[in-house]
XYZ file of C-alpha atoms in Angstrom:
779
model
C -13.032 22.946 240.180
C -10.506 21.434 237.740
C -10.441 24.580 235.520
C -10.070 26.862 238.633
C -6.897 25.043 239.745
C -5.404 23.958 236.737
C -6.484 26.012 233.873
C -7.471 29.405 234.988
C -7.017 31.165 231.798
C -9.357 29.052 230.053
C -11.940 29.521 232.899
C -11.670 33.351 232.440
C -12.209 33.001 228.767
C -15.467 30.896 229.263
C -16.777 33.259 231.975
C -16.259 36.203 229.545
C -18.063 34.582 226.817
C -21.011 33.762 229.362
C -20.966 37.286 230.519
C -21.456 38.362 226.851
C -24.344 35.987 226.241
C -26.049 37.123 229.261
C -25.570 41.053 228.097
C -27.008 40.066 224.705
C -29.789 38.305 226.581
C -30.687 40.592 229.049
C -29.651 43.960 227.840
C -31.459 46.848 226.382
C -33.749 46.168 223.660
C -34.343 49.801 222.717
C -32.343 51.359 219.829
C -31.435 54.939 218.873
C -30.986 57.016 215.910
C -30.380 60.831 215.492
C -31.504 63.379 212.859
C -30.757 67.187 212.961
C -30.073 66.999 216.591
C -33.037 65.058 217.882
C -32.429 61.512 219.123
C -35.068 58.902 218.614
C -35.402 56.038 220.780
C -37.431 52.802 219.502
C -38.811 50.457 222.264
C -39.815 47.314 220.607
C -43.558 46.874 221.561
C -43.332 50.114 223.647
C -43.334 53.966 223.135
C -41.014 55.788 220.984
C -39.121 58.574 222.513
C -37.708 61.680 221.368
C -34.998 64.231 222.922
C -32.814 66.841 221.964
C -29.024 66.594 221.943
C -28.811 69.758 223.676
C -31.231 69.249 226.528
C -28.859 67.273 228.875
C -31.531 64.470 228.938
C -30.176 60.731 228.778
C -31.697 57.543 228.549
C -32.378 55.073 231.315
C -32.618 51.537 230.799
C -35.001 49.701 233.065
C -36.548 46.094 232.557
C -34.578 46.497 229.218
C -36.582 49.495 228.022
C -35.752 52.922 227.553
C -37.286 55.931 229.353
C -36.162 59.667 229.291
C -34.567 60.835 232.534
C -36.259 64.314 232.480
C -35.173 65.422 235.863
C -31.723 63.988 235.366
C -31.516 62.128 238.743
C -30.576 59.034 237.332
C -33.386 56.992 238.325
C -36.781 56.326 236.932
C -39.525 58.522 238.329
C -43.204 57.419 237.971
C -43.781 60.579 235.808
C -41.154 59.406 233.270
C -42.579 55.838 233.135
C -44.734 55.587 229.998
C -46.092 52.197 231.149
C -48.135 54.099 233.879
C -51.400 55.888 233.310
C -51.725 59.718 232.781
C -53.405 60.089 236.097
C -50.519 58.281 238.233
C -47.772 60.170 236.208
C -49.395 63.724 236.548
C -49.798 63.140 240.434
C -46.206 62.052 240.914
C -44.828 65.060 238.755
C -47.211 67.638 240.475
C -45.875 66.346 243.941
C -42.233 66.963 242.701
C -42.926 70.583 241.243
C -42.146 73.689 243.305
C -44.816 76.423 243.868
C -43.014 78.524 241.195
C -43.032 75.633 238.622
C -46.833 75.089 239.329
C -47.435 79.024 238.798
C -46.022 78.804 235.457
C -47.979 75.767 234.479
C -51.084 77.770 235.160
C -50.108 80.608 232.753
C -51.360 80.783 229.299
C -49.301 83.087 227.133
C -50.397 86.063 225.211
C -50.771 85.577 221.462
C -47.619 84.492 219.702
C -47.078 85.192 215.768
C -44.413 82.725 214.436
C -42.357 84.799 213.670
C -43.115 87.798 215.892
C -43.771 91.148 214.050
C -41.810 94.340 214.479
C -44.721 96.470 215.666
C -48.231 96.068 216.828
C -50.157 93.777 219.040
C -47.894 90.752 218.590
C -44.464 92.550 218.097
C -41.372 90.723 219.288
C -37.843 91.058 219.337
C -34.706 88.821 218.463
C -31.662 89.575 220.404
C -33.267 92.974 220.963
C -33.752 93.622 217.298
C -36.486 93.102 215.010
C -36.356 89.647 213.105
C -35.143 91.225 209.928
C -32.224 92.883 211.486
C -31.196 90.093 213.894
C -29.756 87.749 211.437
C -31.906 84.938 213.152
C -34.505 82.619 211.585
C -38.232 82.732 211.429
C -38.335 79.518 213.353
C -36.082 80.836 216.231
C -37.569 82.044 219.478
C -38.312 85.549 220.404
C -36.706 87.346 223.405
C -40.027 87.353 225.046
C -40.809 83.830 224.531
C -37.526 82.801 225.756
C -38.094 84.792 228.926
C -41.546 83.457 229.736
C -40.450 79.995 229.087
C -37.361 80.072 231.298
C -37.987 82.828 234.000
C -41.842 82.371 234.381
C -41.999 78.519 233.742
C -44.740 79.028 231.389
C -45.580 75.772 229.377
C -48.829 76.841 227.565
C -48.150 78.862 224.417
C -50.922 80.425 222.205
C -49.997 80.454 218.519
C -51.655 82.559 216.198
C -50.192 82.973 212.569
C -47.323 80.528 211.413
C -45.254 81.415 208.596
C -45.276 77.872 207.093
C -45.665 74.297 208.171
C -41.845 73.903 207.925
C -41.365 77.183 210.139
C -44.063 75.810 212.515
C -42.511 72.444 213.207
C -38.910 73.944 213.631
C -40.173 76.521 216.037
C -41.828 73.785 217.925
C -38.714 71.820 218.005
C -37.048 74.763 219.370
C -39.495 75.416 222.140
C -39.295 71.772 223.197
C -35.488 71.423 223.351
C -35.236 74.596 225.597
C -38.165 73.348 228.073
C -36.720 69.866 228.022
C -33.369 70.880 229.433
C -35.021 72.983 232.162
C -36.168 71.888 235.643
C -38.550 68.653 235.297
C -38.183 68.686 231.665
C -42.016 69.636 231.212
C -42.999 69.764 227.601
C -44.847 73.034 226.066
C -48.499 72.617 225.076
C -48.927 74.817 222.333
C -52.312 76.010 221.322
C -54.517 77.593 218.638
C -57.690 79.440 217.975
C -59.375 77.984 214.961
C -57.188 78.413 212.069
C -58.873 76.522 209.231
C -60.869 79.421 207.734
C -60.936 80.123 204.148
C -58.977 82.708 201.971
C -61.713 83.703 199.898
C -59.754 84.554 196.849
C -57.629 81.411 196.887
C -58.303 79.042 193.913
C -59.100 75.458 194.684
C -57.397 72.930 192.463
C -58.197 69.191 192.635
C -55.205 67.333 193.616
C -53.219 70.246 194.659
C -52.161 71.020 198.337
C -52.110 74.191 200.168
C -50.922 75.780 203.304
C -53.645 74.286 205.494
C -56.944 72.739 204.562
C -59.610 75.465 204.285
C -63.093 74.868 205.782
C -66.287 76.879 206.319
C -66.554 78.917 209.339
C -68.305 77.578 212.434
C -71.635 78.862 211.355
C -71.071 77.166 207.847
C -70.282 73.879 209.646
C -73.347 74.147 211.563
C -75.301 75.025 208.256
C -74.592 71.613 207.036
C -76.702 70.101 209.750
C -74.088 67.145 209.651
C -72.252 66.109 212.683
C -70.360 63.530 210.818
C -68.931 65.966 208.406
C -67.862 68.153 211.441
C -66.292 65.133 213.216
C -64.343 64.477 210.077
C -63.485 68.066 210.143
C -62.200 67.676 213.820
C -60.037 64.832 212.974
C -58.177 66.376 209.915
C -57.801 69.509 211.752
C -56.253 67.524 214.571
C -53.771 65.885 212.342
C -52.831 69.354 210.880
C -52.598 70.587 214.299
C -50.127 68.172 215.516
C -47.991 68.425 212.336
C -47.631 72.162 213.590
C -46.909 71.316 217.213
C -50.192 72.232 218.409
C -51.818 70.274 220.889
C -54.523 72.063 222.267
C -57.452 73.889 220.451
C -59.123 76.751 222.002
C -62.519 75.630 220.497
C -65.081 74.955 219.833
C -67.383 77.913 220.566
C -70.719 76.207 221.660
C -72.218 79.384 223.101
C -76.098 79.529 221.931
C -76.354 82.755 219.679
C -79.542 83.691 221.042
C -79.280 87.212 220.601
C -79.050 88.023 216.799
C -76.961 91.147 217.287
C -73.827 89.661 218.920
C -70.877 89.960 217.059
C -69.311 86.675 217.930
C -72.267 84.647 216.470
C -70.015 83.988 213.412
C -67.752 81.674 215.843
C -70.958 79.826 217.072
C -72.858 76.762 215.845
C -76.019 78.964 215.719
C -79.068 79.532 218.124
C -80.399 76.113 218.646
C -79.407 73.994 221.777
C -79.860 70.581 220.056
C -77.764 71.580 216.742
C -75.111 73.168 218.839
C -75.006 70.158 221.115
C -74.415 67.626 218.383
C -72.236 69.584 216.255
C -70.194 70.489 219.341
C -69.915 66.861 220.500
C -68.801 65.663 216.884
C -66.215 68.495 216.786
C -64.698 67.587 219.980
C -64.887 63.823 219.175
C -62.975 64.588 215.939
C -60.324 66.492 217.672
C -59.655 64.314 220.692
C -59.715 60.860 219.398
C -56.808 58.926 218.165
C -57.153 55.256 216.892
C -55.187 52.103 216.139
C -51.298 52.573 216.525
C -51.773 56.206 217.195
C -53.823 55.704 220.315
C -52.012 55.626 223.731
C -55.089 55.132 226.005
C -58.640 55.819 226.392
C -59.006 57.327 222.874
C -56.020 59.810 223.803
C -52.825 59.685 221.634
C -50.586 61.037 219.029
C -53.193 62.464 216.780
C -55.345 63.819 219.781
C -55.731 67.512 220.350
C -57.301 68.681 223.623
C -60.407 70.630 222.963
C -61.093 73.564 225.218
C -64.715 74.144 224.918
C -65.988 77.600 225.409
C -67.670 79.656 226.785
C -69.163 78.404 230.070
C -71.969 79.085 230.989
C -72.781 80.508 227.376
C -71.774 84.010 226.406
C -74.691 84.589 223.652
C -77.116 86.572 225.852
C -75.215 89.983 226.220
C -77.791 92.744 226.772
C -78.744 94.498 223.483
C -76.280 92.226 221.745
C -73.331 93.896 223.056
C -70.204 91.663 223.625
C -67.995 91.421 226.815
C -64.625 91.889 225.204
C -65.597 95.454 225.889
C -66.844 96.967 229.287
C -69.903 98.044 227.424
C -70.964 94.508 227.095
C -69.788 92.952 230.338
C -73.445 91.832 231.340
C -75.217 88.566 229.962
C -78.963 88.977 230.706
C -81.856 86.360 231.081
C -85.182 88.182 230.619
C -86.424 84.913 229.379
C -85.342 82.940 232.469
C -83.562 80.606 229.951
C -80.159 80.213 231.776
C -80.269 76.364 231.857
C -80.736 76.000 228.226
C -77.324 77.710 227.604
C -75.698 74.621 229.599
C -77.102 72.069 227.151
C -74.282 72.203 224.595
C -71.769 71.693 227.403
C -73.654 69.234 229.663
C -75.247 67.045 226.848
C -72.493 67.644 224.454
C -68.951 68.412 225.282
C -69.228 66.509 228.615
C -70.994 63.506 226.904
C -68.987 62.509 223.993
C -69.649 59.604 221.806
C -65.843 58.879 221.781
C -63.414 56.942 224.198
C -62.002 60.376 225.376
C -65.389 61.005 227.431
C -65.463 64.453 227.626
C -63.818 67.964 226.295
C -60.411 68.155 228.364
C -60.715 71.817 229.145
C -63.441 74.775 229.325
C -63.057 78.426 229.086
C -65.614 80.648 230.906
C -66.819 83.762 229.199
C -65.868 87.223 230.159
C -69.629 88.107 231.009
C -71.237 88.638 234.336
C -74.144 86.256 234.256
C -76.354 88.789 235.645
C -78.326 87.765 239.001
C -77.602 84.226 238.029
C -75.538 83.387 241.260
C -77.994 81.368 243.407
C -75.578 80.774 246.354
C -73.115 83.524 246.985
C -75.307 86.415 245.009
C -72.222 87.778 243.200
C -72.451 89.608 240.064
C -68.754 89.338 238.961
C -67.215 87.945 235.730
C -67.852 84.094 235.304
C -64.320 83.106 235.838
C -64.450 84.813 239.355
C -67.875 83.328 240.377
C -67.520 80.354 242.582
C -71.122 79.382 241.936
C -70.686 79.362 238.174
C -67.346 77.387 238.180
C -67.558 75.171 241.517
C -70.974 74.818 242.335
C -72.320 74.448 238.879
C -69.468 73.237 236.746
C -67.439 71.149 238.923
C -69.950 69.894 241.515
C -73.591 69.589 239.776
C -71.858 68.653 236.374
C -68.842 66.562 237.743
C -66.290 68.388 235.573
C -62.781 67.700 236.914
C -61.068 68.861 233.621
C -59.044 71.877 233.022
C -60.788 75.476 233.611
C -58.907 78.313 231.935
C -60.074 81.920 232.023
C -60.687 84.058 228.897
C -57.700 86.210 227.913
C -56.721 89.442 230.052
C -59.520 88.847 232.966
C -57.190 89.714 235.587
C -55.982 92.968 233.882
C -56.933 96.457 234.601
C -59.699 98.156 232.568
C -58.135 101.384 231.018
C -61.369 102.078 228.774
C -64.765 100.993 228.249
C -64.779 100.577 224.385
C -61.533 99.140 223.347
C -60.776 95.558 222.931
C -57.417 95.400 224.232
C -57.972 96.236 227.655
C -58.314 94.472 231.113
C -61.657 92.484 231.527
C -61.833 92.023 235.160
C -65.759 92.583 235.269
C -67.138 92.960 238.710
C -63.882 92.917 240.423
C -62.325 95.926 239.182
C -61.681 97.124 242.771
C -59.167 94.341 243.473
C -55.589 94.294 243.017
C -54.216 92.124 240.256
C -53.021 89.579 242.513
C -56.019 89.588 244.321
C -58.147 88.758 241.201
C -55.438 85.839 240.676
C -56.472 84.531 244.121
C -60.163 85.049 243.628
C -60.006 83.244 240.349
C -58.020 80.137 241.994
C -60.778 80.212 244.922
C -63.604 79.961 242.495
C -62.285 76.528 241.036
C -60.214 77.836 237.898
C -56.846 76.271 237.065
C -55.158 78.537 234.530
C -54.888 82.369 233.473
C -55.338 83.157 229.649
C -53.124 85.918 228.452
C -50.753 86.051 231.486
C -46.854 85.524 230.894
C -46.112 86.614 234.258
C -46.121 84.187 237.403
C -45.552 86.870 239.919
C -49.205 87.716 240.713
C -49.906 83.872 240.710
C -47.236 83.470 243.445
C -48.682 86.478 245.321
C -52.223 84.724 245.113
C -50.493 81.544 246.567
C -49.196 83.592 249.424
C -52.621 84.870 250.167
C -54.082 81.695 250.336
C -51.159 80.618 252.854
C -52.192 83.224 255.003
C -55.964 82.486 254.750
C -56.021 78.751 254.802
C -52.364 77.581 255.454
C -49.671 75.974 253.578
C -50.818 72.419 253.357
C -54.495 73.754 251.800
C -52.835 75.895 249.146
C -50.245 73.330 248.296
C -52.998 70.804 247.681
C -54.929 73.369 245.781
C -52.171 74.006 243.394
C -51.417 70.335 243.044
C -55.035 69.916 242.114
C -54.661 72.261 239.268
C -51.076 70.804 238.253
C -52.557 67.506 237.865
C -55.467 68.561 235.542
C -52.890 70.639 233.563
C -50.383 67.802 233.387
C -52.869 65.027 232.383
C -53.621 66.914 229.120
C -49.781 66.804 228.091
C -49.111 63.168 229.290
C -52.451 62.000 227.219
C -50.918 63.563 223.960
C -47.699 61.861 224.343
C -45.659 64.912 224.676
C -43.666 63.652 227.477
C -42.295 60.683 225.152
C -41.769 62.726 222.150
C -42.821 66.321 221.413
C -40.595 66.681 218.410
C -41.747 66.952 214.780
C -40.333 65.399 211.672
C -40.107 68.843 209.411
C -40.498 66.896 206.108
C -43.428 64.905 207.500
C -45.138 68.011 208.704
C -44.853 69.511 205.160
C -46.662 66.373 203.719
C -49.339 66.271 206.348
C -50.509 70.066 206.620
C -52.596 71.342 203.571
C -52.446 67.732 201.825
C -54.629 67.398 198.708
C -56.926 64.871 200.476
C -57.446 67.399 203.355
C -58.040 70.301 200.821
C -60.485 68.234 199.082
C -62.568 67.418 202.072
C -62.403 71.142 203.276
C -63.564 72.342 199.829
C -66.626 69.897 199.713
C -67.470 70.967 203.050
C -67.665 74.484 201.804
C -70.030 73.389 199.167
C -72.425 71.990 201.633
C -72.455 75.145 204.027
C -73.783 77.692 201.597
C -77.590 78.212 201.927
C -79.538 79.238 198.879
C -82.305 81.424 200.231
C -84.084 82.560 197.038
C -84.239 81.213 193.425
C -86.955 83.374 191.731
C -88.495 81.723 188.747
C -85.657 79.054 188.848
C -83.041 81.538 187.534
C -80.425 79.059 189.276
C -78.233 77.720 188.307
C -76.727 80.166 185.701
C -75.526 79.077 182.460
C -71.755 79.208 182.125
C -69.778 81.368 179.690
C -72.713 83.876 179.904
C -71.781 87.618 180.346
C -71.787 89.112 184.203
C -71.544 92.337 185.709
C -69.891 92.415 189.044
C -70.000 95.883 190.909
C -66.871 97.086 192.851
C -66.972 97.257 196.362
C -66.204 100.283 198.489
C -64.851 100.142 201.947
C -64.723 103.309 204.016
C -61.724 103.888 206.052
C -62.104 102.966 209.666
C -60.600 100.794 212.525
C -60.466 97.009 212.933
C -61.611 95.133 216.021
C -57.876 95.731 217.716
C -58.572 99.707 217.060
C -55.938 99.596 214.077
C -56.709 102.069 211.450
C -57.999 100.440 207.904
C -57.531 102.539 204.756
C -60.671 102.887 202.218
C -60.666 100.599 199.384
C -62.422 100.211 196.020
C -61.993 96.817 194.493
C -63.750 93.800 193.224
C -64.914 91.688 196.096
C -64.129 88.538 194.506
C -61.108 87.050 192.614
C -62.152 88.241 189.128
C -59.592 85.870 187.464
C -61.665 83.030 188.870
C -64.913 84.435 187.843
C -63.536 84.517 184.196
C -63.136 80.751 184.401
C -67.000 80.628 184.733
C -68.371 83.667 182.819
C -67.313 86.519 180.570
C -66.950 89.916 182.797
C -68.029 93.264 181.620
C -67.976 96.578 183.486
C -71.265 97.577 181.409
C -74.341 96.390 182.938
C -76.158 96.781 179.644
C -73.875 93.900 178.012
C -74.600 91.813 180.808
C -76.838 88.695 181.055
C -76.722 88.569 184.756
C -75.404 90.750 187.752
C -73.376 89.037 190.633
C -73.292 91.146 193.746
C -71.130 90.104 196.527
C -71.763 91.813 200.129
C -71.403 91.227 203.870
C -74.050 91.506 206.419
C -74.541 94.865 208.056
C -71.864 96.091 210.600
C -72.897 98.707 212.978
C -70.256 98.739 215.812
C -70.210 97.518 219.445
C -73.381 99.440 220.662
C -71.409 102.429 221.954
C -70.364 105.853 220.602
C -67.945 108.298 221.945
C -69.484 111.186 220.134
C -72.771 110.288 221.808
C -70.965 110.255 225.271
C -69.046 113.394 224.335
C -72.439 115.162 223.660
C -73.534 114.391 227.253
C -75.262 110.992 226.293
C -74.566 107.718 228.171
C -72.782 106.559 225.134
C -74.961 103.621 224.095
C -76.366 103.276 220.713
C -78.563 100.370 219.021
C -76.604 97.295 217.344
C -78.647 97.219 214.197
C -79.014 94.409 211.648
C -80.122 96.900 208.948
C -77.865 98.695 206.496
C -79.712 101.711 206.580
C -80.346 104.250 209.330
C -82.566 102.720 212.352
C -84.184 104.474 215.190
C -84.421 102.336 218.251
C -88.052 103.463 219.275
C -88.994 99.811 220.773
C -85.646 99.634 222.930
C -85.980 99.314 226.692
C -86.392 102.606 228.607
C -84.002 101.294 231.285
C -81.509 98.596 230.828
C -81.640 95.391 232.559
C -77.913 95.667 234.087
C -75.444 98.435 233.959
C -72.629 99.880 235.685
C -68.858 100.333 235.280
C -66.377 102.337 237.346
C -65.558 104.171 234.113
C -69.073 105.209 233.490
C -71.251 107.462 235.760
C -74.867 105.863 234.925
C -76.087 102.568 235.499
C -78.844 102.796 232.765
C -77.480 101.675 229.323
C -80.613 102.350 227.471
C -80.490 103.608 223.742
C -84.037 104.233 223.264
C -84.805 106.538 220.479
C -81.138 106.652 219.245
C -79.904 106.175 215.852
C -77.443 104.121 213.994
C -76.513 102.900 210.535
C -74.136 100.318 209.100
C -70.460 101.144 208.457
C -70.942 99.026 205.365
C -73.997 100.746 204.051
C -72.357 100.972 200.525
C -73.089 97.255 200.191
C -76.868 97.952 200.156
C -76.122 100.612 197.465
C -74.264 98.171 195.566
C -77.240 95.942 195.373
C -79.962 98.469 194.658
C -78.020 100.441 191.997
C -77.059 97.217 190.237
C -80.880 96.478 190.186
C -81.692 99.599 188.638
C -78.654 99.221 185.942
C -79.753 95.855 185.091
C -83.079 96.951 184.013
C -85.058 93.930 184.834
C -82.215 91.364 184.196
C -81.320 88.691 186.975
C -79.430 89.963 190.015
C -77.536 87.317 192.089
C -76.683 88.424 195.551
C -74.107 86.538 197.792
C -74.092 87.682 201.283
C -71.370 86.627 203.911
C -73.402 86.463 207.156
C -71.492 87.060 210.281
C -74.791 87.714 212.107
C -78.322 87.555 210.989
C -79.676 90.687 208.870
C -82.692 92.246 207.645
C -83.222 91.214 204.183
C -86.300 93.601 203.543
C -83.988 96.424 202.468
C -83.095 94.507 199.161
C -84.613 91.165 198.790
C -87.333 92.078 196.370
C -84.376 93.410 193.829
C -82.745 90.073 193.922
C -83.609 87.161 191.824
C -81.245 84.823 193.595
C -79.758 85.085 197.102
C -76.885 82.752 198.570
C -75.868 83.305 202.159
C -72.620 81.743 203.317
C -70.378 81.803 206.478
C -66.922 82.301 205.026
C -66.153 80.349 201.811
C -63.872 80.530 198.881
C -65.184 82.465 195.878
C -64.843 79.439 193.830
C -67.255 77.510 196.001
C -69.775 80.181 195.355
C -69.201 80.017 191.636
C -69.532 76.372 191.744
C -72.932 76.494 193.121
C -74.080 79.602 191.048
C -73.426 77.708 187.993
C -74.842 74.213 189.106
C -71.401 72.301 189.369
C -72.739 71.656 192.949
C -76.152 71.708 194.468
C -76.923 73.938 197.463
C -77.749 71.544 200.427
C -77.231 73.744 203.721
C -79.799 75.170 206.011
C -80.067 78.343 208.176
C -78.599 77.689 211.634
C -80.260 80.982 212.736
C -83.478 82.852 211.998
C -83.341 85.876 209.792
C -85.475 88.764 211.433
C -88.308 90.456 209.525
C -87.299 93.901 210.965
C -85.563 95.460 214.216
C -88.599 95.850 216.076
C -88.818 92.018 216.478
C -85.233 92.143 217.413
C -85.864 94.576 220.305
C -88.624 92.806 221.524
C -87.108 89.176 221.707
C -85.412 87.918 224.843
C -81.640 88.123 224.815
C -81.401 84.644 226.278
C -84.135 82.871 224.246
C -83.673 81.147 220.832
C -86.365 80.810 218.066
C -88.309 84.044 219.243
C -88.094 86.173 216.339
C -90.790 87.051 213.571
C -88.950 85.928 210.348
C -88.539 87.558 207.031
C -90.861 86.364 204.397
C -89.590 86.936 200.857
C -91.616 87.607 197.651
C -91.656 84.074 196.853
C -93.458 83.073 200.142
C -90.471 81.508 201.750
C -89.869 82.295 205.467
C -86.054 82.735 206.381
C -86.531 80.623 209.513
C -84.047 78.191 211.275
C -83.566 75.038 209.260
C -84.782 76.814 205.925
C -82.957 76.292 202.708
C -83.597 75.590 199.120
C -82.133 73.216 196.461
C -82.736 73.276 192.698
C -86.019 71.524 193.449
C -87.247 73.906 196.131
C -87.503 73.920 199.971
C -85.579 71.199 201.485
C -87.623 68.794 203.425
C -85.113 66.007 204.460
C -84.321 64.063 207.891
C -82.328 67.003 208.965
C -85.136 69.286 208.910
C -87.315 66.811 210.505
C -84.855 66.341 213.350
C -84.092 69.706 214.183
C -86.694 72.044 213.067
C -88.507 73.657 215.553
């Protein structure tokens, strides 16, 4: 009181000091820095935040901690509070979203190349021009990307090729800055199909980095019979994905490849349920699990990548091996009544992980009509449209409540029956595009693959309101929104979706990751034959390598490919192991590099134009094959673009597009005049070995590795240890007689050494491998 009445100036000074002390004691504890237009907020003991200076986002201080005000309303909403669970935050955000915003969240973009090309499937424009003419950078957003992100509220982007890690990181930051400033500030969840395959002619140098670590293909991972190796792959791949701004992997493909003719066999883990289950589980655990300081909660975190396991309920039993990317392959059939076994890699693997994340965060149904498998509604429609397949089985029986996303273009119109790039609305071709979207939603699916346009989703919503009322449809939309948002929250994108470009460059393709990938390649190659222990070959001997002829044709996108005559391997790498000659008479050995037979999609326009039904056999031989043992009448059939329902190809002929590969082997055998011929075959599917096996002293089967890995094995720098993840049929007759849905039902090839090319067969330098892997998985 004395100070108040007698010395007011002293009192003011004292109060000012006390106020300052209180601010220091009770003010915000977070700090902020800025680099290249990205502000980073550090919360001691809490989450680190990142936001763009161009997005209009500010930082709220609550309980002395920093939070992003994403919706710019000046208060902390539950979805902005990183202290809450992903489920709480997702429910709060979904409740705030408009129907249009949820419709955009349900979209998954068409394939995006970074940068977009000037023409073709993934063409893009930049300010109305090709990139080269626009003056913009490779990391800038295309006109098409800006449109679907802003006008259609799309937040899930499928990324294909990326020019470099630096470009990928910068592009990600540009995308996130754009969407952070729009509406509720929902980040983009960028995704990728598998991108860790090998560049065959690339050289591996110990201690050197690369564009991205290179691993064997999916069949090669399976051929290791080593789930721990595959989990390690997933962990490394996830780190590289996150450094590129990718938070969802459209993988693994755990379909059981029970029909050996299926052209997507190469993307699977083989035909065996137990192996596919174990390898698939390990793959997902590796991708989804974060540990230590990188973990946010429940195994999820900043090094986690959502795994979208595919394709429910299994796509490996297409009739006669035909594939459902095409109308000619729309039907999966079950002559062996073995539908349930195809579910095991999902129900016992992807949905029962060993890691803390518990189950794969997303599922993709396949295009196929699972013929006559709907036990409740009796519909023969594509799996993504089938309520029994999605709701009754996946959701209700197997208790799956994650995201379900259609395969790409399932709601589009079919324009031709034998082309890859067409709509795939199998069984619902008579519906409008909007009606197809509505049927997908009512089946229990959350998301539309390959659709950049929200308009048909809005139309589907309005159809639901008319049939069920606004309250029902709003709840249905929010249900999907919560599932989709949880996958974004759990990976930390709401806190900081931005990348440190320099850090990305050091992570992607670093020497440690390159080494792990190369060692996995060495473990993925199967030695099938080693006559008189000719292998390993002595280094610095002279080898003859025939050139490979590739005829002109079209790739799977229908684009023309020119004919080529060239060495099938990097000859400069070969010269580091051997002397090379073009004269077989001078050679000590011959090395022949081929691919398994390619005989097309099982349909011929020429046959159709001559009055046939168009269907021809898919053969696993190089030479001409006549399908004398094929079915008289197909199990399934019918399409609006064809007149018949019988898709039989009995007594029709076909031969391999790459029949010259067979000529390479047998011609080389003759030219070598009894000297050893070593054959290396890149197996995309099983194949018939009887056409050349006796002419080979050694045979290696691989599933996509670097040439150098093959040479290291051929010369003994490494010992073969892989096992076949598939049976190799003795002939095409056994292929015709097997059931498309049943595994391990082929008569297998037996070579001139008496070895049967069966599942889990492989050789090392001592002979047939008999170890704990064979004991565990061999049937």
